[in-house]
CSV table of C-alpha atoms in Angstrom, one decimal:
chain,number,residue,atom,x,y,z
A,12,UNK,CA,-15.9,8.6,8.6
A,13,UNK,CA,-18.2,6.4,6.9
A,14,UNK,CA,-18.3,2.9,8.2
A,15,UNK,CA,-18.2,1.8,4.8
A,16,UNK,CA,-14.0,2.7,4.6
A,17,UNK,CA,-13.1,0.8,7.9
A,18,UNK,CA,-15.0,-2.4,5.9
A,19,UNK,CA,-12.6,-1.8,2.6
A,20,UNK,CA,-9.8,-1.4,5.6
A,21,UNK,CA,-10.3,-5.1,7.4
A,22,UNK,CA,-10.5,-6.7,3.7
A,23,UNK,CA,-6.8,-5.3,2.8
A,24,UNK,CA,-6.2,-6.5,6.5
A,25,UNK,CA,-6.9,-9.9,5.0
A,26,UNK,CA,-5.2,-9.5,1.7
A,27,UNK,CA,-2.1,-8.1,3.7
A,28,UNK,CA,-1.5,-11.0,5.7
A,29,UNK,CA,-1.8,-12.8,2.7
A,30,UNK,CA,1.0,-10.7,1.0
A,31,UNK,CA,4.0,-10.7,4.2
A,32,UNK,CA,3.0,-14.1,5.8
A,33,UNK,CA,5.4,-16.3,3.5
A,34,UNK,CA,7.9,-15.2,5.3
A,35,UNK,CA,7.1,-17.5,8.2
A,36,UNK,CA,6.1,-20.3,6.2
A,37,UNK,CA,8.6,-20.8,3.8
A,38,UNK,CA,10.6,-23.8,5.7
A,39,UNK,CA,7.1,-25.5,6.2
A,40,UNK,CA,6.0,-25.3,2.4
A,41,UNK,CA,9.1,-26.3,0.9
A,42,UNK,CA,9.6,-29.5,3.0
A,43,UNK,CA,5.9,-30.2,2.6
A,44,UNK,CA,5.7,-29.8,-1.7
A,45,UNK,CA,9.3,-30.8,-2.1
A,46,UNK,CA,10.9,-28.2,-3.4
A,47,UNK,CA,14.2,-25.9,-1.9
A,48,UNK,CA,13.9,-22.9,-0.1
A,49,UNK,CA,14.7,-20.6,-3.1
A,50,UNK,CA,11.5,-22.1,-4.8
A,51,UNK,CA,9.7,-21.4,-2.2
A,52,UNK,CA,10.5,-18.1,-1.8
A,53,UNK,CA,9.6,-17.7,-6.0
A,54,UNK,CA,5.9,-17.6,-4.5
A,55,UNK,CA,6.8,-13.9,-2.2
A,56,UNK,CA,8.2,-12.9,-6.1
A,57,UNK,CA,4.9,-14.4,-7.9
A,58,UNK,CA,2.5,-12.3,-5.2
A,59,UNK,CA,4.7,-9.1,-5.8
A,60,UNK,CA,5.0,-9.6,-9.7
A,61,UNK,CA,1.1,-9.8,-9.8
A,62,UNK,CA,0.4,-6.9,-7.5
A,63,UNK,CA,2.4,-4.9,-10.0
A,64,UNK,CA,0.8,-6.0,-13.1
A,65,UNK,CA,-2.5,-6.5,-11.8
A,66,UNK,CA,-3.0,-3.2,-10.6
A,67,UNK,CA,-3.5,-1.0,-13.6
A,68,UNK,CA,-5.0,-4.3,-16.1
A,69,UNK,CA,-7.5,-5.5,-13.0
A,70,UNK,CA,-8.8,-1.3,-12.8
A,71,UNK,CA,-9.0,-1.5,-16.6
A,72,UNK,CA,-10.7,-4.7,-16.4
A,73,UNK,CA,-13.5,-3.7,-13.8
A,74,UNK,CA,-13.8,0.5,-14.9
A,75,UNK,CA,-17.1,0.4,-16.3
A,76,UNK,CA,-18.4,-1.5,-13.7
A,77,UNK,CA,-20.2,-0.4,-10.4
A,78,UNK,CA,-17.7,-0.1,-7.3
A,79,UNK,CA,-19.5,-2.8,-5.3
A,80,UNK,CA,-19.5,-5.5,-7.6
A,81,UNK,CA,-15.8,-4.8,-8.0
A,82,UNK,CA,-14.8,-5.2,-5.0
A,83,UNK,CA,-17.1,-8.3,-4.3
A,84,UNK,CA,-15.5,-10.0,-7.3
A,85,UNK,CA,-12.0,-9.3,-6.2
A,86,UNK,CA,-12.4,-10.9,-3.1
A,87,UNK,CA,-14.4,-13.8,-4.4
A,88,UNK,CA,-11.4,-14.6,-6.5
A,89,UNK,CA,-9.0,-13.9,-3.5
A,90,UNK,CA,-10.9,-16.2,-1.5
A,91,UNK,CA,-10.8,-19.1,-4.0
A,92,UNK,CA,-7.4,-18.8,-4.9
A,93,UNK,CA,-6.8,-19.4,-1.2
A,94,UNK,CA,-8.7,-22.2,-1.0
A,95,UNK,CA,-7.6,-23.4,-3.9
A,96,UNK,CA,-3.6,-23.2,-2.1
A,97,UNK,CA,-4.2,-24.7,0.9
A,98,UNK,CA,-6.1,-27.6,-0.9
A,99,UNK,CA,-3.4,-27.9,-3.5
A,100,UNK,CA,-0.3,-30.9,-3.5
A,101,UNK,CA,0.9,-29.2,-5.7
A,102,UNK,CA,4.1,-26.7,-6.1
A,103,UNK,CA,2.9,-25.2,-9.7
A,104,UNK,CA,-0.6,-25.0,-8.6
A,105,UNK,CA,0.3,-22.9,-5.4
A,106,UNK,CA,2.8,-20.8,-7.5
A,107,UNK,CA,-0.1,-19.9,-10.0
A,108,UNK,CA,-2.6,-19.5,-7.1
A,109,UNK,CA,-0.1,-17.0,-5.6
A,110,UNK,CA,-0.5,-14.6,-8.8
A,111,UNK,CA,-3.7,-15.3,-9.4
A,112,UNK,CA,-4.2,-13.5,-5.8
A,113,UNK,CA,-2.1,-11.1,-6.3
A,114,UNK,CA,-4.4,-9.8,-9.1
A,115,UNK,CA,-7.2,-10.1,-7.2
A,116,UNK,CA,-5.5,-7.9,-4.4
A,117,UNK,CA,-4.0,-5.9,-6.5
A,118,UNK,CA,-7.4,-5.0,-8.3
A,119,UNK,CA,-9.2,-4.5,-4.9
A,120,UNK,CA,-6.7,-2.3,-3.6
A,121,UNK,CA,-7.0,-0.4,-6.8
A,122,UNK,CA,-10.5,0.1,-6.6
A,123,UNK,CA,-10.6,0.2,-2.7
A,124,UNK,CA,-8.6,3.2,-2.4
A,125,UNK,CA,-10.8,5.4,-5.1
A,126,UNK,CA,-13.6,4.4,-3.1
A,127,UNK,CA,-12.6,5.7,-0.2
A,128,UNK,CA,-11.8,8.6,-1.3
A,129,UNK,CA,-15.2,8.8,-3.5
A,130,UNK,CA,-17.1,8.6,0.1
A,131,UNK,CA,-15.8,11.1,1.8
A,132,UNK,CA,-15.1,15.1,1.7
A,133,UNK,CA,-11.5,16.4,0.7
A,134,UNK,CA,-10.9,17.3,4.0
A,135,UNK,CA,-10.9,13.7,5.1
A,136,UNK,CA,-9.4,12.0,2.0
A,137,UNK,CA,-6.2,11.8,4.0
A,138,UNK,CA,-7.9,9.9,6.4
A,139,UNK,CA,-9.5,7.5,4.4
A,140,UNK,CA,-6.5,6.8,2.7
A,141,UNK,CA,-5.1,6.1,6.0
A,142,UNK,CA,-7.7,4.1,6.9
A,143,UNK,CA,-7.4,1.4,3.8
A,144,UNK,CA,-3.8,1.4,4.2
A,145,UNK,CA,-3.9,0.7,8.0
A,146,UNK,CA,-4.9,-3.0,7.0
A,147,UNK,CA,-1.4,-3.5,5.8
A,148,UNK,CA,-0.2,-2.2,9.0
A,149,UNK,CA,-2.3,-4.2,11.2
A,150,UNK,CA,-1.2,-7.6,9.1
A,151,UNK,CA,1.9,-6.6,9.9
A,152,UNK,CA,1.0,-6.4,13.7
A,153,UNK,CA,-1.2,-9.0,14.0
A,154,UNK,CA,-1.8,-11.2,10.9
A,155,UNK,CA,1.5,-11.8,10.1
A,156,UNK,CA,2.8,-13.4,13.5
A,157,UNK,CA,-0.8,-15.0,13.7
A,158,UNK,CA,-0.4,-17.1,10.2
A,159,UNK,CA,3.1,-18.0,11.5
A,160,UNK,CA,1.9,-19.9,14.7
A,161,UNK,CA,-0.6,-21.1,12.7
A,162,UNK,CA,1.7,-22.5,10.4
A,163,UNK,CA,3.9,-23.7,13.3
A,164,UNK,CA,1.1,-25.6,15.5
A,165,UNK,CA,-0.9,-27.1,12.5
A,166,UNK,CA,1.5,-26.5,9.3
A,167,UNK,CA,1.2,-23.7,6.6
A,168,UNK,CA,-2.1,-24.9,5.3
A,169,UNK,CA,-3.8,-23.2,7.8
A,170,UNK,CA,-2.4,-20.1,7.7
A,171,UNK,CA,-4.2,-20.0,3.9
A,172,UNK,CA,-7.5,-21.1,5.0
A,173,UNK,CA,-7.5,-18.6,7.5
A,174,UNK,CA,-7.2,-15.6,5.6
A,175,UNK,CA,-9.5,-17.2,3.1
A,176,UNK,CA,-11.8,-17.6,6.5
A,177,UNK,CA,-11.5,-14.1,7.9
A,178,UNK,CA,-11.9,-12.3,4.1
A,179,UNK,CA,-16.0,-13.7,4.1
A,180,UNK,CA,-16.5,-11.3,6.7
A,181,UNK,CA,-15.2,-8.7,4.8
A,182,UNK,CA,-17.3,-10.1,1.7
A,183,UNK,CA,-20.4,-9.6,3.4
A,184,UNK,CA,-19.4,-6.0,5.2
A,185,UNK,CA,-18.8,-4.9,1.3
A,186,UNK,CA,-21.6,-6.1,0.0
A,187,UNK,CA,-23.6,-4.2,2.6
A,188,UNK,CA,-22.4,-1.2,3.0
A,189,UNK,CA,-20.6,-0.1,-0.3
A,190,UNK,CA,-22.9,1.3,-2.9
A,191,UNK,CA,-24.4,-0.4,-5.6
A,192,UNK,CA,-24.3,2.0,-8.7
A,193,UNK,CA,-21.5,4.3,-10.2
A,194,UNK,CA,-22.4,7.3,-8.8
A,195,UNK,CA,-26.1,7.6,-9.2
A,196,UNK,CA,-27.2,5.8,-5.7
A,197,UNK,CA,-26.4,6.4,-2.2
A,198,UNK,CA,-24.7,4.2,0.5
A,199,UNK,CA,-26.0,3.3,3.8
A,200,UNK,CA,-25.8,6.4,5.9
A,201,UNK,CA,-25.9,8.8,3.0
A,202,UNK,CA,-23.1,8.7,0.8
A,203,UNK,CA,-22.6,8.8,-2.6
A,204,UNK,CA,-20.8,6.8,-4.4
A,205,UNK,CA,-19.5,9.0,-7.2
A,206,UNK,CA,-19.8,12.3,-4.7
A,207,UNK,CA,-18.6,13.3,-1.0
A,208,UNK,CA,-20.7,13.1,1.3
A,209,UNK,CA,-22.8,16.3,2.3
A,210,UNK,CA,-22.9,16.8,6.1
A,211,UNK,CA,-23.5,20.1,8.4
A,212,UNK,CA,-19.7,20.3,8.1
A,213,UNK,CA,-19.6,20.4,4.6
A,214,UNK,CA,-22.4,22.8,2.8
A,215,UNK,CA,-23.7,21.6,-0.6
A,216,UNK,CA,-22.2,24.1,-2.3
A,217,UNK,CA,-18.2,22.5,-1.5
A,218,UNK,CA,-19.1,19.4,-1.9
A,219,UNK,CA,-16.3,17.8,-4.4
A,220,UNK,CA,-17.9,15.6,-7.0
A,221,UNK,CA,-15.4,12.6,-8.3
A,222,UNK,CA,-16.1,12.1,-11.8
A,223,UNK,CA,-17.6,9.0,-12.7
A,224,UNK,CA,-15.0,6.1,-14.2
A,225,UNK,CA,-17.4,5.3,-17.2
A,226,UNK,CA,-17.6,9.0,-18.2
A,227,UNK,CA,-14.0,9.5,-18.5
A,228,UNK,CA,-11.6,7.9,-21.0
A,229,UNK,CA,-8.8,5.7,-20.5
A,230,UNK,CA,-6.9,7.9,-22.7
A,231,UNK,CA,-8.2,10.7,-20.6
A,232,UNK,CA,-6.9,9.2,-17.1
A,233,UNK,CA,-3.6,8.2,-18.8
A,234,UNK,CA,-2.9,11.9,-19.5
A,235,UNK,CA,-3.3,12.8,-16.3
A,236,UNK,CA,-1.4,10.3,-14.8
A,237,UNK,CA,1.5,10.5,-17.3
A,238,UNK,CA,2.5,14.1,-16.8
A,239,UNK,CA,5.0,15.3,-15.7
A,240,UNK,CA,4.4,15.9,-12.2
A,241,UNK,CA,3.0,12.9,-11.5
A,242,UNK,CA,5.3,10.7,-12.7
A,243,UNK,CA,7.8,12.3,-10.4
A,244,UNK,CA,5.1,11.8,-7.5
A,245,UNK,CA,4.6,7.9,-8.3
A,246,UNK,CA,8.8,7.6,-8.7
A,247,UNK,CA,9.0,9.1,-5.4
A,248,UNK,CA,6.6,6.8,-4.3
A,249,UNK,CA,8.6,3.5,-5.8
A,250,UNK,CA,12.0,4.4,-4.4
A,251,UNK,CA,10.8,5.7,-0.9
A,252,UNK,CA,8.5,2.0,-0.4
A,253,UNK,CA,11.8,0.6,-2.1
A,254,UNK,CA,14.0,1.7,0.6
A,255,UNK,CA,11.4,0.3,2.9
A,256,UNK,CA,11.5,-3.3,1.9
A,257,UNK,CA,14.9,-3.5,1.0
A,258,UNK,CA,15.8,-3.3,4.9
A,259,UNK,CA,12.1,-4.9,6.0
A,260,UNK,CA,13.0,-8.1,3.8
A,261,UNK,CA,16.4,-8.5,5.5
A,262,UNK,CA,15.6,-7.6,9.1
A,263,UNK,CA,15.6,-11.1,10.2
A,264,UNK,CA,19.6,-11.8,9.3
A,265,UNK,CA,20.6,-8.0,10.2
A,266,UNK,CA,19.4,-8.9,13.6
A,267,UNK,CA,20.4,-12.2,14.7
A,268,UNK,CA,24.1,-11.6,13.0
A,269,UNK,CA,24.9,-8.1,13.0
A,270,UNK,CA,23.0,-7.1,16.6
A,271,UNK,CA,23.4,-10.2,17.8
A,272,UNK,CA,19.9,-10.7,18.9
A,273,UNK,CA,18.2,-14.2,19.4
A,274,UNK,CA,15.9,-15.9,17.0
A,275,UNK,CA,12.9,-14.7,19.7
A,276,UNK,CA,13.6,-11.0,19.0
A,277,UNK,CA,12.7,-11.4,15.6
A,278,UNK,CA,9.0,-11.7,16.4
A,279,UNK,CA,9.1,-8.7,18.3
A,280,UNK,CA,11.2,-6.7,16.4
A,281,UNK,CA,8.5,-7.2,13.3
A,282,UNK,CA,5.7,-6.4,15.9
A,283,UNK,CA,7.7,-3.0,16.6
A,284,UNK,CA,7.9,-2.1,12.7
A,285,UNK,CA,4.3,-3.0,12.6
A,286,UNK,CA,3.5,-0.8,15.9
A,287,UNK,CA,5.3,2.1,14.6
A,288,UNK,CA,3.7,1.7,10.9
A,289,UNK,CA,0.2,1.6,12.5
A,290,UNK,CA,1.1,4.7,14.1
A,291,UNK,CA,2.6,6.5,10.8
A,292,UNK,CA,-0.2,5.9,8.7
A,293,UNK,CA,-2.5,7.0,11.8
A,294,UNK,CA,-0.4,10.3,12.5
A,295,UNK,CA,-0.7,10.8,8.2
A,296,UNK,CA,-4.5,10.6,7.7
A,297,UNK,CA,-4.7,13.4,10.1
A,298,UNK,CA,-2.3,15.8,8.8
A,299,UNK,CA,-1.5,14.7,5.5
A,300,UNK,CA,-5.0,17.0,3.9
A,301,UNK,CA,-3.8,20.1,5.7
A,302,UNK,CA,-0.2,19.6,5.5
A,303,UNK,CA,0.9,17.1,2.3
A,304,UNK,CA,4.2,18.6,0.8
A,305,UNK,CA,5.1,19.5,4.5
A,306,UNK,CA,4.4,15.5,5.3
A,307,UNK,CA,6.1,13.9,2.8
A,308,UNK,CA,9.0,16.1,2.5
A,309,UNK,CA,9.7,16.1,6.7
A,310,UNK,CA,9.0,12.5,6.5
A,311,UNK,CA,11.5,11.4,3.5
A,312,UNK,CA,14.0,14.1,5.4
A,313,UNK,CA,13.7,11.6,8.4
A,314,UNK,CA,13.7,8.3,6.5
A,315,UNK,CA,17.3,9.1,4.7
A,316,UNK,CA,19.0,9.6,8.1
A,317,UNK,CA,17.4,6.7,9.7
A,318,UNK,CA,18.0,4.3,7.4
A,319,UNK,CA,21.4,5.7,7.6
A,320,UNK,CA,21.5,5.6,11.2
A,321,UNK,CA,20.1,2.0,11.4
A,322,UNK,CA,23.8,1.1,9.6
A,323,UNK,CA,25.8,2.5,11.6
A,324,UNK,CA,24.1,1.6,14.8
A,325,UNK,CA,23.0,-2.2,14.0
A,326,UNK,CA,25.5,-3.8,16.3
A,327,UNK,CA,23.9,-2.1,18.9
A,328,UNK,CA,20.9,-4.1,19.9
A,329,UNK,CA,19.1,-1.2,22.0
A,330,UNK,CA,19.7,1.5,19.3
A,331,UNK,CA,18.5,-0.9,16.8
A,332,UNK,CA,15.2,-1.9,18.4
A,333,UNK,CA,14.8,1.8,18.8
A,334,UNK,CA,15.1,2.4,15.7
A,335,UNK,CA,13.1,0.0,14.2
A,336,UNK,CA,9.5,1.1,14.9
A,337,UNK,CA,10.5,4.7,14.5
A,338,UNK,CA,11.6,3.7,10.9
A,339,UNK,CA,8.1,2.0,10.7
A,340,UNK,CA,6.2,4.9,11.5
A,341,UNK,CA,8.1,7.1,9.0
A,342,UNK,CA,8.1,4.7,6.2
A,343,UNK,CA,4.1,4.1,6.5
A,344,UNK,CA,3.4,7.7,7.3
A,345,UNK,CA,5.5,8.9,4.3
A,346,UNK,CA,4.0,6.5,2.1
A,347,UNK,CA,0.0,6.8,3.2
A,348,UNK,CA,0.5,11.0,2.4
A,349,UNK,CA,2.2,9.8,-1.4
A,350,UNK,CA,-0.7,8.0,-1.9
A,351,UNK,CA,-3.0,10.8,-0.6
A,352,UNK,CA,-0.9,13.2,-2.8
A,353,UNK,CA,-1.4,11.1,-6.3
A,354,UNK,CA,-5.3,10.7,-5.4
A,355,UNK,CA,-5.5,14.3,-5.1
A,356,UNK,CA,-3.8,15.2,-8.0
A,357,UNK,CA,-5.4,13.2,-9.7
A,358,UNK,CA,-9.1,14.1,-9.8
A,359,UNK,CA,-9.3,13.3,-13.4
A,360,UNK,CA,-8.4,9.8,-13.1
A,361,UNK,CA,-11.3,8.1,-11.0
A,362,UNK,CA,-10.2,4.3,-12.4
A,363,UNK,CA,-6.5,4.2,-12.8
A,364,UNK,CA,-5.0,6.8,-9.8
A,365,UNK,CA,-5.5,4.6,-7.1
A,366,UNK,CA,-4.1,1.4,-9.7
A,367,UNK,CA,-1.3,3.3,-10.6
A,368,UNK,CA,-0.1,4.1,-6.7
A,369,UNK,CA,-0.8,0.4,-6.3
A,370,UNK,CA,2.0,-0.2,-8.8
A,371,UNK,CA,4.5,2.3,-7.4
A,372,UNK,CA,4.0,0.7,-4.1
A,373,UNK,CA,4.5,-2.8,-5.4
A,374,UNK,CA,7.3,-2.2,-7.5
A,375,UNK,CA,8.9,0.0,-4.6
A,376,UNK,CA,8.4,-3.7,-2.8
A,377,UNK,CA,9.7,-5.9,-5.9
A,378,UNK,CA,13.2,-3.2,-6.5
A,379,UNK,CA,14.1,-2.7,-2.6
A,380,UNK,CA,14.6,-6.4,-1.9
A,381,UNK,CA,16.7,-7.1,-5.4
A,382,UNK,CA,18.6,-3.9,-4.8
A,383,UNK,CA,19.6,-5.3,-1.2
A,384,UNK,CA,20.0,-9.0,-2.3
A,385,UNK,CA,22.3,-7.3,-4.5
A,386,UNK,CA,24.6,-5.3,-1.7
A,387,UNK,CA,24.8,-8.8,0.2
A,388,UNK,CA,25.6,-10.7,-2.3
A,389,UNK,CA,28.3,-8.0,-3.4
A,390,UNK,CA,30.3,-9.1,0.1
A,391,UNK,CA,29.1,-5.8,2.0
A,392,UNK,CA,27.5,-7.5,4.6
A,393,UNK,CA,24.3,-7.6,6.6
A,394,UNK,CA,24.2,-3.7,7.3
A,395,UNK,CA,24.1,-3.2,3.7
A,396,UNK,CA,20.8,-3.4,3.0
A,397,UNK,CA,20.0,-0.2,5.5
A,398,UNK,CA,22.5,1.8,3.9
A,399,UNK,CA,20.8,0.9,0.0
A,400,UNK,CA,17.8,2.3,1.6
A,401,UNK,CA,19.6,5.3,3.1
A,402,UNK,CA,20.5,5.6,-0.9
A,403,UNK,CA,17.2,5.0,-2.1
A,404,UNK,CA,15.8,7.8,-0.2
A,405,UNK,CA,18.2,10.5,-1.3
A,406,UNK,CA,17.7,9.7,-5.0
A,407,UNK,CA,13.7,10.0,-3.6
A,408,UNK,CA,14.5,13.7,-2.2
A,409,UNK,CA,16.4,14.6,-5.5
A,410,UNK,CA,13.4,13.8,-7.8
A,411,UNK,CA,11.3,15.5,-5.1
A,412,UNK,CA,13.0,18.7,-5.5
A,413,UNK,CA,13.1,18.3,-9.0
A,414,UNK,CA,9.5,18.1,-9.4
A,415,UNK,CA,9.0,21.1,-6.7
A,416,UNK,CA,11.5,23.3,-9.2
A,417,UNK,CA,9.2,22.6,-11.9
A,418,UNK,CA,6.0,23.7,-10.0
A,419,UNK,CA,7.3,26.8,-9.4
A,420,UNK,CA,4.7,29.5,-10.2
A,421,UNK,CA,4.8,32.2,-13.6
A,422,UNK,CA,4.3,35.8,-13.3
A,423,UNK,CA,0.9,35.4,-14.2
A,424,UNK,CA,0.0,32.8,-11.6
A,425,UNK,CA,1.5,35.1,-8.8
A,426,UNK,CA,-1.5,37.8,-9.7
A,427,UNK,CA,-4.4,35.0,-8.6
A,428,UNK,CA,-3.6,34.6,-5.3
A,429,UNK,CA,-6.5,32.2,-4.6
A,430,UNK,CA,-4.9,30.2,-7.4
A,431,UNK,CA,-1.4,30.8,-5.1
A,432,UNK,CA,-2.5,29.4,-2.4
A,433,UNK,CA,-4.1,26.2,-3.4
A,434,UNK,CA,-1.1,25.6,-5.9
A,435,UNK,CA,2.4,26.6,-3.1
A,436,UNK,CA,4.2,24.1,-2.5
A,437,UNK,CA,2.7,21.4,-4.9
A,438,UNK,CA,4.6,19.1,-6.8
């Protein structure tokens, strides 16, 4: 694995502790600027509302350009923005700063994950994936708890200027390592960054080349990305990271007064999900190339009966801390092979594949916590948001099957058997 793909993993590292941290700061920021809670919590909306339209615009925005600068823009913006935050005294200016970031995230990520891909053979595109998404999971673990002490012992400014602080590392990694042209020059170490790599392991001759982004149309990409199949994909996609944040948002309350577990088990509980997410997206990159429909379709199996089972189990507080970094590992597993899935079906879409599963992922993120906000508010109580996710994931499994009925090979593809066996099983 080139080193260059654990660099683009510590910068979403950054930018995911960035994303989940409010959740620890809220209180701090609200009594500091002024405002109530609820405004406060408008700046979580304002990150996720930018991740979702900044995805496919920021790709748009930086397709004819070389992957490197890219990616050294993105973060220059995400570090200013940052700075700009913790400098600010100033509610509307934090706000904007919020969604300003989030399009600088969402427009790394975007690029990130093609260029992952771009780097290394198809046997190991699975694992890059994995690999770029792991930074989430490792905020999760780490950042996240990290930027609330920070915000506890010295107040929430800090928690900003130390993601701004630990993303310059990242900026200089990038800048080293990640290949300078479109395509046309090689990285440290021998890769290309418009080809896979060529190794003893992989002859010159199966080499996969990625086409380049300025030789392919934006109309072009959006017909790939707009059929049929992939739309189901990226749906898939939305409601099974959906069903993951509608319970993720609401852990906190579902705990302390449905389990009955103290305020303290809320930290560990979040480092559990984290743990077991670390591990799903882990136990994905390595089977997720050999095995994807397998993958996905176990995994969103799994994910409809745990969410179901976290429900009915919540007011037991071993079951439910059992539960929750299983759930973890499933949800992050499932999702890191989706996003493997749409980046191999999409071949023909070097700019806008890994925007587009960006999007699904964000608005998966943006739905889920409405959708449970909705079920509580509704008087069902704090278990409800587990079983919306339960829900969420069957309507995921229906469009799954839907999308594996219409896949279903003609008489004439039966005859190339070569053709068979790459095509069984897709969606």
């Amino acid at each position: 694995m080139p080193f260059a793909v654990y660099v683009l993993g510590l910068a979403v590292f950054a930018q995911g502790t960035s994303e989940f941290m409010l959740s620890g700061l809220l209180s701090g920021i609200a009594a500091d600027l002024d405002v109530s809670l609820s405004a406060a919590g408008l700046l979580t909306s304002a990150f996720a509302v930018g991740m979702v339209v900044g995805a496919p615009l920021m790709a748009l925005f930086s397709r004819a350009w070389p992957r490197r600068r890219a990616l050294l823009l993105f973060l220059a913006v995400f570090v200013a923005v940052h700075a700009v935050g913790a400098l600010t005294p100033g509610y509307g200016v934090l706000l904007a700063s919020r969604f300003v970031g989030a399009l600088a995230n969402a427009g790394f990520w975007a690029v990130a994950l093609s260029t992952a891909v771009a780097m290394v053979p198809d046997r190991l595109k699975g694992r890059a994936t994995a690999v770029v998404v792991g930074g989430v999971t490792v905020a999760c673990v780490v950042g996240v708890p990290a930027g609330a002490l920070l915000g506890e012992r010295w107040g929430w400014r800090s928690a900003f200027w130390a993601v701004a602080i630990v993303s310059l590392p990242a900026f200089l990694a990038v800048l080293r390592t990640i290949p300078g042209g479109r395509g046309d020059r090689r990285a440290r170490g021998g890769t290309d960054a418009g080809t896979a790599p060529v190794s003893e392991a992989t002859p010159a001759s199966k080499a996969t080349p990625a086409p380049e982004a300025a030789s392919v149309s934006v109309r072009d990409e959006l017909r790939v990305l707009t059929g049929p199949r992939l739309r189901r994909v990226l749906l898939t996609m939305a409601l099974v990271q959906g069903a993951t944040f509608c319970t993720f948002s609401y852990l906190e309350p579902l705990l302390t007064r449905e389990t009955g577990l103290g305020a303290g088990w809320v930290p560990v509980a979040l480092t559990l999900f984290g743990a077991g997410a670390f591990a799903g997206v882990t136990v994905a990159g390595r089977f997720a190339d050999a095995r994807p429909v397998a993958v996905v379709a176990t995994g969103m199996a799994a994910l409809a009966v745990g969410w179901a089972a976290l429900a009915l189990a919540a007011g037991s507080p071993v079951l439910t801390l059992a539960l929750v970094p299983l759930l973890g590992l499933l949800a992050f597993g499932t999702g890191t092979a989706l996003i493997t899935r749409v980046l191999g079906l999409a071949p023909g879409a070097p700019t806008l594949a890994g925007a587009f599963s960006t999007t699904a992922f964000n608005l998966g993120a943006t739905v889920g916590p409405w959708a449970g906000g909705l079920a509580l508010d509704a008087g069902f109580g704090h278990r409800a948001p587990a079983g919306v996710s339960a829900l969420l994931m069957v309507a995921a499994l229906l469009v799954a099957a839907t999308t594996a009925k219409s896949r279903r090979p003609r008489a004439g593809e039966r005859r190339l058997s070569a053709v068979n066996r790459g095509a069984r099983g897709r969606w």
